[in-house]
Tab-separated table of C-alpha atoms in Angstrom:
chain	number	residue	atom	x	y	z
A	1	UNK	CA	63.088	-152.026	123.849
A	2	UNK	CA	62.225	-148.309	123.746
A	3	UNK	CA	58.868	-147.858	122.291
A	4	UNK	CA	58.764	-145.691	119.193
A	5	UNK	CA	57.163	-142.694	119.437
A	6	UNK	CA	54.369	-141.694	117.328
A	7	UNK	CA	54.872	-137.854	115.495
A	8	UNK	CA	51.772	-136.216	114.728
A	9	UNK	CA	50.842	-133.092	112.981
A	10	UNK	CA	49.113	-130.321	114.339
A	11	UNK	CA	46.067	-130.686	112.794
A	12	UNK	CA	46.122	-134.434	113.372
A	13	UNK	CA	46.036	-133.713	117.356
A	14	UNK	CA	43.347	-131.534	117.236
A	15	UNK	CA	40.941	-134.045	114.887
A	16	UNK	CA	42.290	-136.686	117.642
A	17	UNK	CA	41.168	-134.272	120.705
A	18	UNK	CA	37.526	-133.474	119.059
A	19	UNK	CA	37.033	-137.581	118.767
A	20	UNK	CA	38.076	-138.152	121.718
A	21	UNK	CA	35.791	-135.514	122.776
A	22	UNK	CA	32.594	-136.585	120.670
A	23	UNK	CA	33.282	-139.953	122.431
A	24	UNK	CA	33.340	-138.490	125.971
A	25	UNK	CA	29.896	-136.773	125.497
A	26	UNK	CA	28.581	-139.631	123.418
A	27	UNK	CA	28.397	-137.864	119.969
A	28	UNK	CA	27.178	-138.620	116.470
A	29	UNK	CA	26.523	-135.906	114.885
A	30	UNK	CA	24.186	-138.039	112.326
A	31	UNK	CA	21.974	-137.290	115.594
A	32	UNK	CA	22.206	-133.774	115.505
A	33	UNK	CA	19.044	-132.149	114.507
A	34	UNK	CA	17.654	-130.080	117.615
A	35	UNK	CA	18.468	-125.879	117.976
A	36	UNK	CA	18.503	-124.332	121.142
A	37	UNK	CA	18.602	-120.809	122.286
A	38	UNK	CA	20.608	-119.633	125.431
A	39	UNK	CA	20.533	-116.324	126.964
A	40	UNK	CA	22.334	-114.990	130.381
A	41	UNK	CA	21.148	-115.806	133.853
A	42	UNK	CA	18.611	-112.692	134.686
A	43	UNK	CA	17.790	-111.623	131.355
A	44	UNK	CA	15.916	-108.525	130.630
A	45	UNK	CA	12.559	-108.546	129.448
A	46	UNK	CA	13.638	-107.422	125.609
A	47	UNK	CA	15.983	-110.734	125.658
A	48	UNK	CA	13.548	-112.974	127.433
A	49	UNK	CA	11.009	-112.396	124.028
A	50	UNK	CA	13.778	-112.010	121.487
A	51	UNK	CA	14.723	-115.997	122.940
A	52	UNK	CA	11.220	-116.924	122.628
A	53	UNK	CA	10.602	-115.417	119.035
A	54	UNK	CA	13.726	-116.903	117.920
A	55	UNK	CA	12.776	-120.668	119.214
A	56	UNK	CA	9.349	-120.071	117.244
A	57	UNK	CA	11.425	-118.992	114.143
A	58	UNK	CA	13.325	-122.272	114.574
A	59	UNK	CA	10.472	-124.930	115.081
A	60	UNK	CA	9.204	-128.064	115.157
A	61	UNK	CA	13.404	-128.314	115.849
A	62	UNK	CA	13.731	-125.643	118.522
A	63	UNK	CA	14.049	-127.523	121.950
A	64	UNK	CA	12.392	-126.501	125.112
A	65	UNK	CA	12.311	-122.873	126.416
A	66	UNK	CA	15.521	-123.379	128.862
A	67	UNK	CA	15.456	-119.709	130.621
A	68	UNK	CA	14.862	-121.309	133.745
A	69	UNK	CA	17.732	-123.958	133.886
A	70	UNK	CA	20.840	-121.825	133.564
A	71	UNK	CA	23.615	-123.378	131.685
A	72	UNK	CA	26.803	-121.734	132.480
A	73	UNK	CA	28.424	-120.338	128.758
A	74	UNK	CA	31.649	-122.626	129.299
A	75	UNK	CA	29.361	-125.671	129.448
A	76	UNK	CA	27.081	-125.095	126.667
A	77	UNK	CA	29.194	-127.051	124.059
A	78	UNK	CA	28.918	-130.163	126.209
A	79	UNK	CA	25.496	-130.122	126.995
A	80	UNK	CA	24.342	-129.191	123.421
A	81	UNK	CA	26.433	-132.471	122.240
A	82	UNK	CA	24.662	-134.255	124.953
A	83	UNK	CA	20.947	-133.147	123.945
A	84	UNK	CA	21.869	-134.042	120.153
A	85	UNK	CA	21.905	-130.178	119.171
A	86	UNK	CA	23.417	-129.000	115.768
A	87	UNK	CA	23.220	-125.545	116.650
A	88	UNK	CA	22.516	-123.155	119.202
A	89	UNK	CA	22.078	-119.103	119.818
A	90	UNK	CA	23.590	-117.391	123.073
A	91	UNK	CA	21.614	-114.347	123.301
A	92	UNK	CA	23.819	-111.780	126.118
A	93	UNK	CA	23.301	-107.814	126.442
A	94	UNK	CA	26.160	-105.907	127.203
A	95	UNK	CA	24.715	-102.085	128.967
A	96	UNK	CA	22.506	-101.063	126.028
A	97	UNK	CA	23.549	-103.605	123.201
A	98	UNK	CA	22.446	-106.766	122.342
A	99	UNK	CA	24.665	-109.808	120.608
A	100	UNK	CA	23.511	-113.183	119.095
A	101	UNK	CA	26.402	-115.614	118.852
A	102	UNK	CA	25.375	-118.314	116.167
A	103	UNK	CA	27.138	-121.653	116.554
A	104	UNK	CA	26.925	-124.236	113.986
A	105	UNK	CA	28.323	-127.322	115.721
A	106	UNK	CA	28.155	-129.810	112.371
A	107	UNK	CA	30.837	-127.244	110.693
A	108	UNK	CA	32.797	-126.072	113.969
A	109	UNK	CA	31.719	-122.512	113.316
A	110	UNK	CA	30.591	-119.652	115.166
A	111	UNK	CA	29.363	-115.884	114.402
A	112	UNK	CA	29.202	-112.891	116.438
A	113	UNK	CA	26.484	-110.487	115.369
A	114	UNK	CA	25.377	-107.339	117.148
A	115	UNK	CA	21.813	-106.231	116.943
A	116	UNK	CA	21.305	-103.218	115.301
A	117	UNK	CA	17.588	-103.514	114.952
A	118	UNK	CA	14.752	-105.321	117.039
A	119	UNK	CA	11.433	-104.732	115.889
A	120	UNK	CA	8.846	-106.812	118.402
A	121	UNK	CA	6.131	-106.983	115.510
A	122	UNK	CA	6.069	-110.916	116.319
A	123	UNK	CA	2.343	-112.169	115.836
A	124	UNK	CA	0.872	-115.597	117.565
A	125	UNK	CA	-0.122	-117.992	115.400
A	126	UNK	CA	-1.960	-121.301	116.138
A	127	UNK	CA	0.490	-124.530	116.577
A	128	UNK	CA	-0.615	-125.871	113.204
A	129	UNK	CA	1.702	-123.077	111.216
A	130	UNK	CA	4.727	-124.664	112.741
A	131	UNK	CA	5.007	-128.355	111.960
A	132	UNK	CA	6.628	-127.801	109.231
A	133	UNK	CA	9.991	-125.489	109.029
A	134	UNK	CA	10.126	-122.428	106.973
A	135	UNK	CA	11.242	-121.906	103.664
A	136	UNK	CA	14.552	-120.300	103.610
A	137	UNK	CA	15.682	-117.145	100.468
A	138	UNK	CA	19.146	-116.342	100.844
A	139	UNK	CA	20.544	-113.701	99.557
A	140	UNK	CA	24.108	-111.755	99.311
A	141	UNK	CA	25.272	-114.458	101.746
A	142	UNK	CA	28.498	-116.446	101.101
A	143	UNK	CA	31.165	-119.025	102.191
A	144	UNK	CA	31.085	-120.742	105.519
A	145	UNK	CA	28.509	-117.925	106.837
A	146	UNK	CA	26.302	-119.109	103.497
A	147	UNK	CA	27.393	-123.008	104.452
A	148	UNK	CA	26.394	-122.408	108.173
A	149	UNK	CA	22.987	-120.845	107.654
A	150	UNK	CA	21.705	-123.494	105.086
A	151	UNK	CA	22.805	-126.294	107.332
A	152	UNK	CA	20.710	-124.874	110.202
A	153	UNK	CA	17.382	-124.937	107.993
A	154	UNK	CA	18.487	-128.012	106.069
A	155	UNK	CA	15.254	-129.990	105.219
A	156	UNK	CA	12.740	-127.485	104.619
A	157	UNK	CA	9.505	-129.090	102.995
A	158	UNK	CA	8.959	-127.370	100.046
A	159	UNK	CA	5.189	-128.432	99.127
A	160	UNK	CA	4.159	-128.170	103.238
A	161	UNK	CA	5.915	-124.755	104.430
A	162	UNK	CA	3.669	-121.953	106.130
A	163	UNK	CA	5.955	-120.185	106.828
A	164	UNK	CA	9.128	-117.911	104.724
A	165	UNK	CA	12.339	-116.404	106.432
A	166	UNK	CA	13.835	-114.176	104.112
A	167	UNK	CA	17.780	-114.043	105.096
A	168	UNK	CA	19.721	-111.129	102.424
A	169	UNK	CA	23.041	-109.642	102.958
A	170	UNK	CA	24.486	-106.543	101.960
A	171	UNK	CA	27.737	-105.967	103.344
A	172	UNK	CA	28.250	-106.576	106.804
A	173	UNK	CA	24.409	-106.327	107.258
A	174	UNK	CA	22.419	-109.179	107.961
A	175	UNK	CA	18.435	-108.999	106.985
A	176	UNK	CA	16.175	-111.406	109.007
A	177	UNK	CA	12.352	-111.166	107.958
A	178	UNK	CA	10.026	-114.023	109.052
A	179	UNK	CA	6.396	-113.823	106.594
A	180	UNK	CA	3.126	-116.308	106.815
A	181	UNK	CA	2.834	-117.390	103.692
A	182	UNK	CA	-1.131	-118.486	102.548
A	183	UNK	CA	-2.617	-119.447	99.103
A	184	UNK	CA	-6.087	-118.676	98.437
A	185	UNK	CA	-8.369	-119.986	95.607
A	186	UNK	CA	-10.937	-117.921	94.089
A	187	UNK	CA	-12.112	-120.465	91.567
A	188	UNK	CA	-10.017	-118.963	88.742
A	189	UNK	CA	-7.112	-118.114	90.559
A	190	UNK	CA	-4.553	-118.881	93.080
A	191	UNK	CA	-3.877	-115.531	95.074
A	192	UNK	CA	-0.496	-115.581	97.504
A	193	UNK	CA	0.066	-113.793	100.195
A	194	UNK	CA	2.741	-113.063	102.679
A	195	UNK	CA	2.130	-111.251	105.738
A	196	UNK	CA	5.044	-110.425	108.226
A	197	UNK	CA	5.067	-112.533	111.688
A	198	UNK	CA	7.985	-111.026	113.168
A	199	UNK	CA	10.717	-110.559	114.905
A	200	UNK	CA	12.251	-108.207	112.122
A	201	UNK	CA	15.712	-108.658	113.288
A	202	UNK	CA	19.585	-106.397	111.577
A	203	UNK	CA	22.213	-107.578	112.622
A	204	UNK	CA	25.963	-106.911	112.085
A	205	UNK	CA	28.293	-109.149	111.873
A	206	UNK	CA	31.586	-108.766	114.135
């Protein structure tokens, strides 16, 4: 008896391949929570600094400094799945231009940005302030981009945070500012202060 042929839509085939891929990698999306920053094999000093500072912003969920263990761009998806990474960034330089590719694995989305401004005003603080994720304020983000950035910082503690991250979109431009949050009590009043601790980034969506 001839075996019956099963017909599937393109969407069903895509989902099946995706499921097989995740099973091959041992993936379980509920375990994906870490973040990673990657760059090219021989990055410039500027790229190295930017990557280290991005890892600091993403603490405490940013994994180890991977700059000495080069991974091919084509193998990043498999590697990050094995490491339970939910989001990762690939930073590269083409001549004088720097690009940041942001991958949201949980929603299978990616966004490419060109760095318009990178001000290395990064300030080093004790590890204590990085024990909690930053509190993030979004303005102007919409659609898939907003969903991906919200998932990147999902679970921020609104009571114990020590840092604030402002992410603002104006047309195609994305502004990212990173602040240290302090509250001082002078007996009669609480004094709240924000000190920019860098890096200062301005990105253009490609």
